[in-house]
């Protein structure tokens, strides 16, 4: 749960900019219009690991929060933290070496997520053509949906349920991942569209793949199980 994860990391107070008073730009009647108050966006921090894929932990050493960390050579980063149900509901990401870290869901105050430990792992870069086939995923409400992946990386919705998942896969600089753009129609608890990655990781077995994405406000975490003979 989000609450369990956020209890495991340190929160700091967020600062606010004071409203500006009237100055030399007073209008003809002598009144000064105060500028609207502008809040400072919370600062998100975590460790910047070297290029590679890692299994990590954070929070309380007695009851650590486990997660995955993917680091690209271009500075792109993704940290996905799991709750006790092994579902991702807090992600930290960075677009490149010059960008700021972003947390999803967005915190209401500065968020510092120091890593207790990190262990490097060997992961293979997946290819869309090798993933071609039909997959079934379990949705947050417990129902199921299906989709197919084409050799060109196109994701097409299936007919298993009213939840229609579609999108596109492309190359990613993150190790063991493909870039993902995902559209969700009629899917309870999922955003209409999200971006992220498709990862193929032995830790997710028996799932064949995992979709990790977000729309800036909500996390998408779907484990895809390959349908035999599809």
GROMACS .gro file of C-alpha atoms in nm:
model
  230
    1UNK     CA    1   0.000   0.000   0.000
    2UNK     CA    2   0.106   0.356  -0.061
    3UNK     CA    3   0.072   0.437   0.309
    4UNK     CA    4   0.302   0.151   0.405
    5UNK     CA    5   0.567   0.263   0.161
    6UNK     CA    6   0.547   0.628   0.254
    7UNK     CA    7   0.581   0.537   0.622
    8UNK     CA    8   0.911   0.376   0.531
    9UNK     CA    9   1.069   0.688   0.389
   10UNK     CA   10   1.155   1.022   0.546
   11UNK     CA   11   0.938   1.323   0.485
   12UNK     CA   12   1.050   1.684   0.522
   13UNK     CA   13   0.842   1.999   0.542
   14UNK     CA   14   0.765   2.174   0.213
   15UNK     CA   15   0.846   2.542   0.190
   16UNK     CA   16   0.622   2.810   0.047
   17UNK     CA   17   0.709   3.137  -0.126
   18UNK     CA   18   0.561   3.443   0.040
   19UNK     CA   19   0.315   3.653  -0.155
   20UNK     CA   20   0.466   3.967  -0.307
   21UNK     CA   21   0.330   4.301  -0.186
   22UNK     CA   22   0.249   4.609  -0.396
   23UNK     CA   23   0.543   4.812  -0.518
   24UNK     CA   24   0.620   5.091  -0.759
   25UNK     CA   25   0.373   4.950  -1.011
   26UNK     CA   26   0.067   5.070  -0.816
   27UNK     CA   27  -0.231   5.157  -1.032
   28UNK     CA   28  -0.373   5.507  -1.070
   29UNK     CA   29  -0.597   5.474  -0.762
   30UNK     CA   30  -0.293   5.407  -0.546
   31UNK     CA   31  -0.379   5.044  -0.475
   32UNK     CA   32  -0.114   4.775  -0.512
   33UNK     CA   33  -0.216   4.431  -0.641
   34UNK     CA   34  -0.036   4.149  -0.462
   35UNK     CA   35   0.110   3.874  -0.675
   36UNK     CA   36  -0.050   3.532  -0.627
   37UNK     CA   37   0.122   3.295  -0.388
   38UNK     CA   38   0.340   3.039  -0.566
   39UNK     CA   39   0.428   2.711  -0.398
   40UNK     CA   40   0.759   2.533  -0.437
   41UNK     CA   41   0.735   2.184  -0.587
   42UNK     CA   42   0.846   1.911  -0.346
   43UNK     CA   43   1.202   1.793  -0.401
   44UNK     CA   44   1.245   1.419  -0.460
   45UNK     CA   45   1.579   1.254  -0.385
   46UNK     CA   46   1.724   0.905  -0.403
   47UNK     CA   47   2.061   0.745  -0.473
   48UNK     CA   48   2.207   0.779  -0.823
   49UNK     CA   49   2.341   0.432  -0.901
   50UNK     CA   50   2.572   0.343  -1.187
   51UNK     CA   51   2.436   0.210  -1.515
   52UNK     CA   52   2.269  -0.128  -1.466
   53UNK     CA   53   1.977  -0.310  -1.306
   54UNK     CA   54   1.951  -0.361  -0.932
   55UNK     CA   55   1.744  -0.521  -0.662
   56UNK     CA   56   1.719  -0.261  -0.382
   57UNK     CA   57   1.569  -0.197  -0.042
   58UNK     CA   58   1.485   0.119   0.149
   59UNK     CA   59   1.310   0.232   0.465
   60UNK     CA   60   1.342   0.052   0.800
   61UNK     CA   61   1.617  -0.208   0.808
   62UNK     CA   62   1.398  -0.431   1.028
   63UNK     CA   63   1.111  -0.420   0.775
   64UNK     CA   64   1.263  -0.294   0.451
   65UNK     CA   65   1.067  -0.197   0.141
   66UNK     CA   66   1.194  -0.388  -0.160
   67UNK     CA   67   1.213  -0.263  -0.515
   68UNK     CA   68   1.377  -0.255  -0.857
   69UNK     CA   69   1.615   0.008  -0.987
   70UNK     CA   70   1.699   0.053  -1.355
   71UNK     CA   71   1.976   0.295  -1.458
   72UNK     CA   72   2.048   0.391  -1.819
   73UNK     CA   73   2.381   0.517  -1.951
   74UNK     CA   74   2.211   0.847  -2.050
   75UNK     CA   75   2.113   0.924  -1.690
   76UNK     CA   76   1.758   0.793  -1.723
   77UNK     CA   77   1.648   0.622  -1.402
   78UNK     CA   78   1.351   0.426  -1.269
   79UNK     CA   79   1.301   0.312  -0.910
   80UNK     CA   80   0.990   0.102  -0.844
   81UNK     CA   81   0.904   0.013  -0.482
   82UNK     CA   82   0.677  -0.275  -0.387
   83UNK     CA   83   0.421  -0.303  -0.109
   84UNK     CA   84   0.361  -0.621   0.091
   85UNK     CA   85   0.148  -0.760  -0.192
   86UNK     CA   86   0.448  -0.720  -0.426
   87UNK     CA   87   0.263  -0.454  -0.623
   88UNK     CA   88   0.432  -0.132  -0.727
   89UNK     CA   89   0.255   0.172  -0.590
   90UNK     CA   90   0.541   0.422  -0.560
   91UNK     CA   91   0.777   0.499  -0.847
   92UNK     CA   92   1.060   0.747  -0.875
   93UNK     CA   93   1.186   0.831  -1.222
   94UNK     CA   94   1.427   1.067  -1.393
   95UNK     CA   95   1.420   1.151  -1.763
   96UNK     CA   96   1.796   1.206  -1.801
   97UNK     CA   97   2.106   1.319  -1.614
   98UNK     CA   98   2.000   1.685  -1.612
   99UNK     CA   99   1.638   1.628  -1.507
  100UNK     CA  100   1.493   1.629  -1.155
  101UNK     CA  101   1.357   1.316  -0.992
  102UNK     CA  102   0.979   1.278  -1.004
  103UNK     CA  103   0.769   1.063  -0.769
  104UNK     CA  104   0.439   0.899  -0.860
  105UNK     CA  105   0.205   0.946  -0.683
  106UNK     CA  106   0.329   1.300  -0.625
  107UNK     CA  107   0.428   1.370  -0.264
  108UNK     CA  108   0.289   1.664  -0.070
  109UNK     CA  109   0.630   1.747   0.076
  110UNK     CA  110   0.997   1.685   0.004
  111UNK     CA  111   1.063   1.311  -0.031
  112UNK     CA  112   1.399   1.150   0.043
  113UNK     CA  113   1.435   0.779  -0.040
  114UNK     CA  114   1.785   0.663   0.059
  115UNK     CA  115   1.868   0.305  -0.033
  116UNK     CA  116   1.962   0.064   0.243
  117UNK     CA  117   2.123  -0.177  -0.002
  118UNK     CA  118   2.150  -0.245  -0.372
  119UNK     CA  119   2.257  -0.559  -0.553
  120UNK     CA  120   2.346  -0.550  -0.920
  121UNK     CA  121   2.168  -0.798  -1.145
  122UNK     CA  122   2.220  -0.922  -1.499
  123UNK     CA  123   1.916  -0.862  -1.721
  124UNK     CA  124   1.878  -0.917  -2.092
  125UNK     CA  125   1.737  -0.654  -2.325
  126UNK     CA  126   1.403  -0.783  -2.457
  127UNK     CA  127   1.303  -0.760  -2.821
  128UNK     CA  128   0.946  -0.694  -2.929
  129UNK     CA  129   0.965  -0.964  -3.195
  130UNK     CA  130   1.056  -1.224  -2.932
  131UNK     CA  131   0.759  -1.116  -2.717
  132UNK     CA  132   0.503  -1.153  -2.996
  133UNK     CA  133   0.197  -1.335  -2.862
  134UNK     CA  134  -0.111  -1.303  -2.640
  135UNK     CA  135  -0.096  -1.211  -2.272
  136UNK     CA  136  -0.345  -1.202  -1.985
  137UNK     CA  137  -0.312  -0.954  -1.697
  138UNK     CA  138  -0.491  -0.920  -1.364
  139UNK     CA  139  -0.642  -0.574  -1.316
  140UNK     CA  140  -0.648  -0.384  -0.984
  141UNK     CA  141  -1.015  -0.475  -0.929
  142UNK     CA  142  -0.937  -0.846  -0.963
  143UNK     CA  143  -1.079  -0.892  -1.313
  144UNK     CA  144  -0.869  -0.999  -1.613
  145UNK     CA  145  -0.789  -0.843  -1.949
  146UNK     CA  146  -0.585  -0.956  -2.245
  147UNK     CA  147  -0.375  -0.804  -2.520
  148UNK     CA  148  -0.141  -0.916  -2.793
  149UNK     CA  149   0.206  -0.793  -2.886
  150UNK     CA  150   0.301  -0.790  -3.254
  151UNK     CA  151   0.648  -0.839  -3.395
  152UNK     CA  152   0.657  -0.464  -3.462
  153UNK     CA  153   0.594  -0.386  -3.095
  154UNK     CA  154   0.231  -0.285  -3.138
  155UNK     CA  155   0.003  -0.373  -2.847
  156UNK     CA  156  -0.354  -0.461  -2.950
  157UNK     CA  157  -0.648  -0.516  -2.717
  158UNK     CA  158  -0.813  -0.856  -2.685
  159UNK     CA  159  -1.170  -0.963  -2.624
  160UNK     CA  160  -1.148  -1.118  -2.279
  161UNK     CA  161  -1.314  -0.823  -2.103
  162UNK     CA  162  -1.434  -0.469  -2.151
  163UNK     CA  163  -1.090  -0.338  -2.051
  164UNK     CA  164  -0.912  -0.252  -2.375
  165UNK     CA  165  -0.534  -0.224  -2.352
  166UNK     CA  166  -0.340  -0.098  -2.653
  167UNK     CA  167  -0.018   0.087  -2.723
  168UNK     CA  168   0.333   0.064  -2.860
  169UNK     CA  169   0.674  -0.065  -2.756
  170UNK     CA  170   1.005   0.093  -2.856
  171UNK     CA  171   1.373   0.077  -2.766
  172UNK     CA  172   1.469   0.204  -2.420
  173UNK     CA  173   1.799   0.310  -2.265
  174UNK     CA  174   1.701   0.135  -1.942
  175UNK     CA  175   1.857  -0.211  -1.911
  176UNK     CA  176   1.619  -0.504  -1.954
  177UNK     CA  177   1.336  -0.280  -2.067
  178UNK     CA  178   1.138  -0.156  -2.364
  179UNK     CA  179   0.979   0.190  -2.368
  180UNK     CA  180   0.601   0.165  -2.332
  181UNK     CA  181   0.313   0.391  -2.431
  182UNK     CA  182  -0.017   0.246  -2.308
  183UNK     CA  183  -0.381   0.338  -2.369
  184UNK     CA  184  -0.650   0.202  -2.137
  185UNK     CA  185  -1.020   0.217  -2.218
  186UNK     CA  186  -1.290   0.082  -1.990
  187UNK     CA  187  -1.030  -0.032  -1.737
  188UNK     CA  188  -1.122   0.025  -1.372
  189UNK     CA  189  -0.855   0.203  -1.163
  190UNK     CA  190  -0.624   0.254  -1.463
  191UNK     CA  191  -0.551   0.594  -1.622
  192UNK     CA  192  -0.665   0.658  -1.978
  193UNK     CA  193  -0.304   0.673  -2.094
  194UNK     CA  194   0.036   0.613  -1.938
  195UNK     CA  195   0.402   0.588  -2.030
  196UNK     CA  196   0.673   0.374  -1.882
  197UNK     CA  197   0.849   0.047  -1.955
  198UNK     CA  198   0.791  -0.320  -2.024
  199UNK     CA  199   1.042  -0.530  -1.831
  200UNK     CA  200   1.127  -0.897  -1.861
  201UNK     CA  201   1.268  -1.010  -1.527
  202UNK     CA  202   1.303  -1.361  -1.380
  203UNK     CA  203   1.195  -1.218  -1.044
  204UNK     CA  204   0.844  -1.174  -1.187
  205UNK     CA  205   0.801  -1.544  -1.274
  206UNK     CA  206   0.564  -1.706  -1.349
  207UNK     CA  207   0.469  -1.382  -1.527
  208UNK     CA  208   0.638  -1.347  -1.866
  209UNK     CA  209   0.660  -0.969  -1.854
  210UNK     CA  210   0.561  -0.668  -1.648
  211UNK     CA  211   0.419  -0.331  -1.750
  212UNK     CA  212   0.533  -0.043  -1.525
  213UNK     CA  213   0.395   0.296  -1.621
  214UNK     CA  214   0.220   0.606  -1.491
  215UNK     CA  215   0.026   0.912  -1.600
  216UNK     CA  216   0.197   1.144  -1.353
  217UNK     CA  217  -0.060   1.069  -1.084
  218UNK     CA  218  -0.126   0.695  -1.080
  219UNK     CA  219   0.094   0.391  -1.117
  220UNK     CA  220   0.019   0.110  -1.361
  221UNK     CA  221   0.161  -0.228  -1.258
  222UNK     CA  222   0.043  -0.523  -1.469
  223UNK     CA  223   0.202  -0.869  -1.489
  224UNK     CA  224   0.151  -1.036  -1.826
  225UNK     CA  225   0.114  -1.413  -1.844
  226UNK     CA  226   0.172  -1.564  -2.185
  227UNK     CA  227  -0.109  -1.774  -2.329
  228UNK     CA  228   0.028  -2.109  -2.461
  229UNK     CA  229  -0.015  -2.151  -2.833
  230UNK     CA  230  -0.125  -1.790  -2.885
   0.00000   0.00000   0.00000
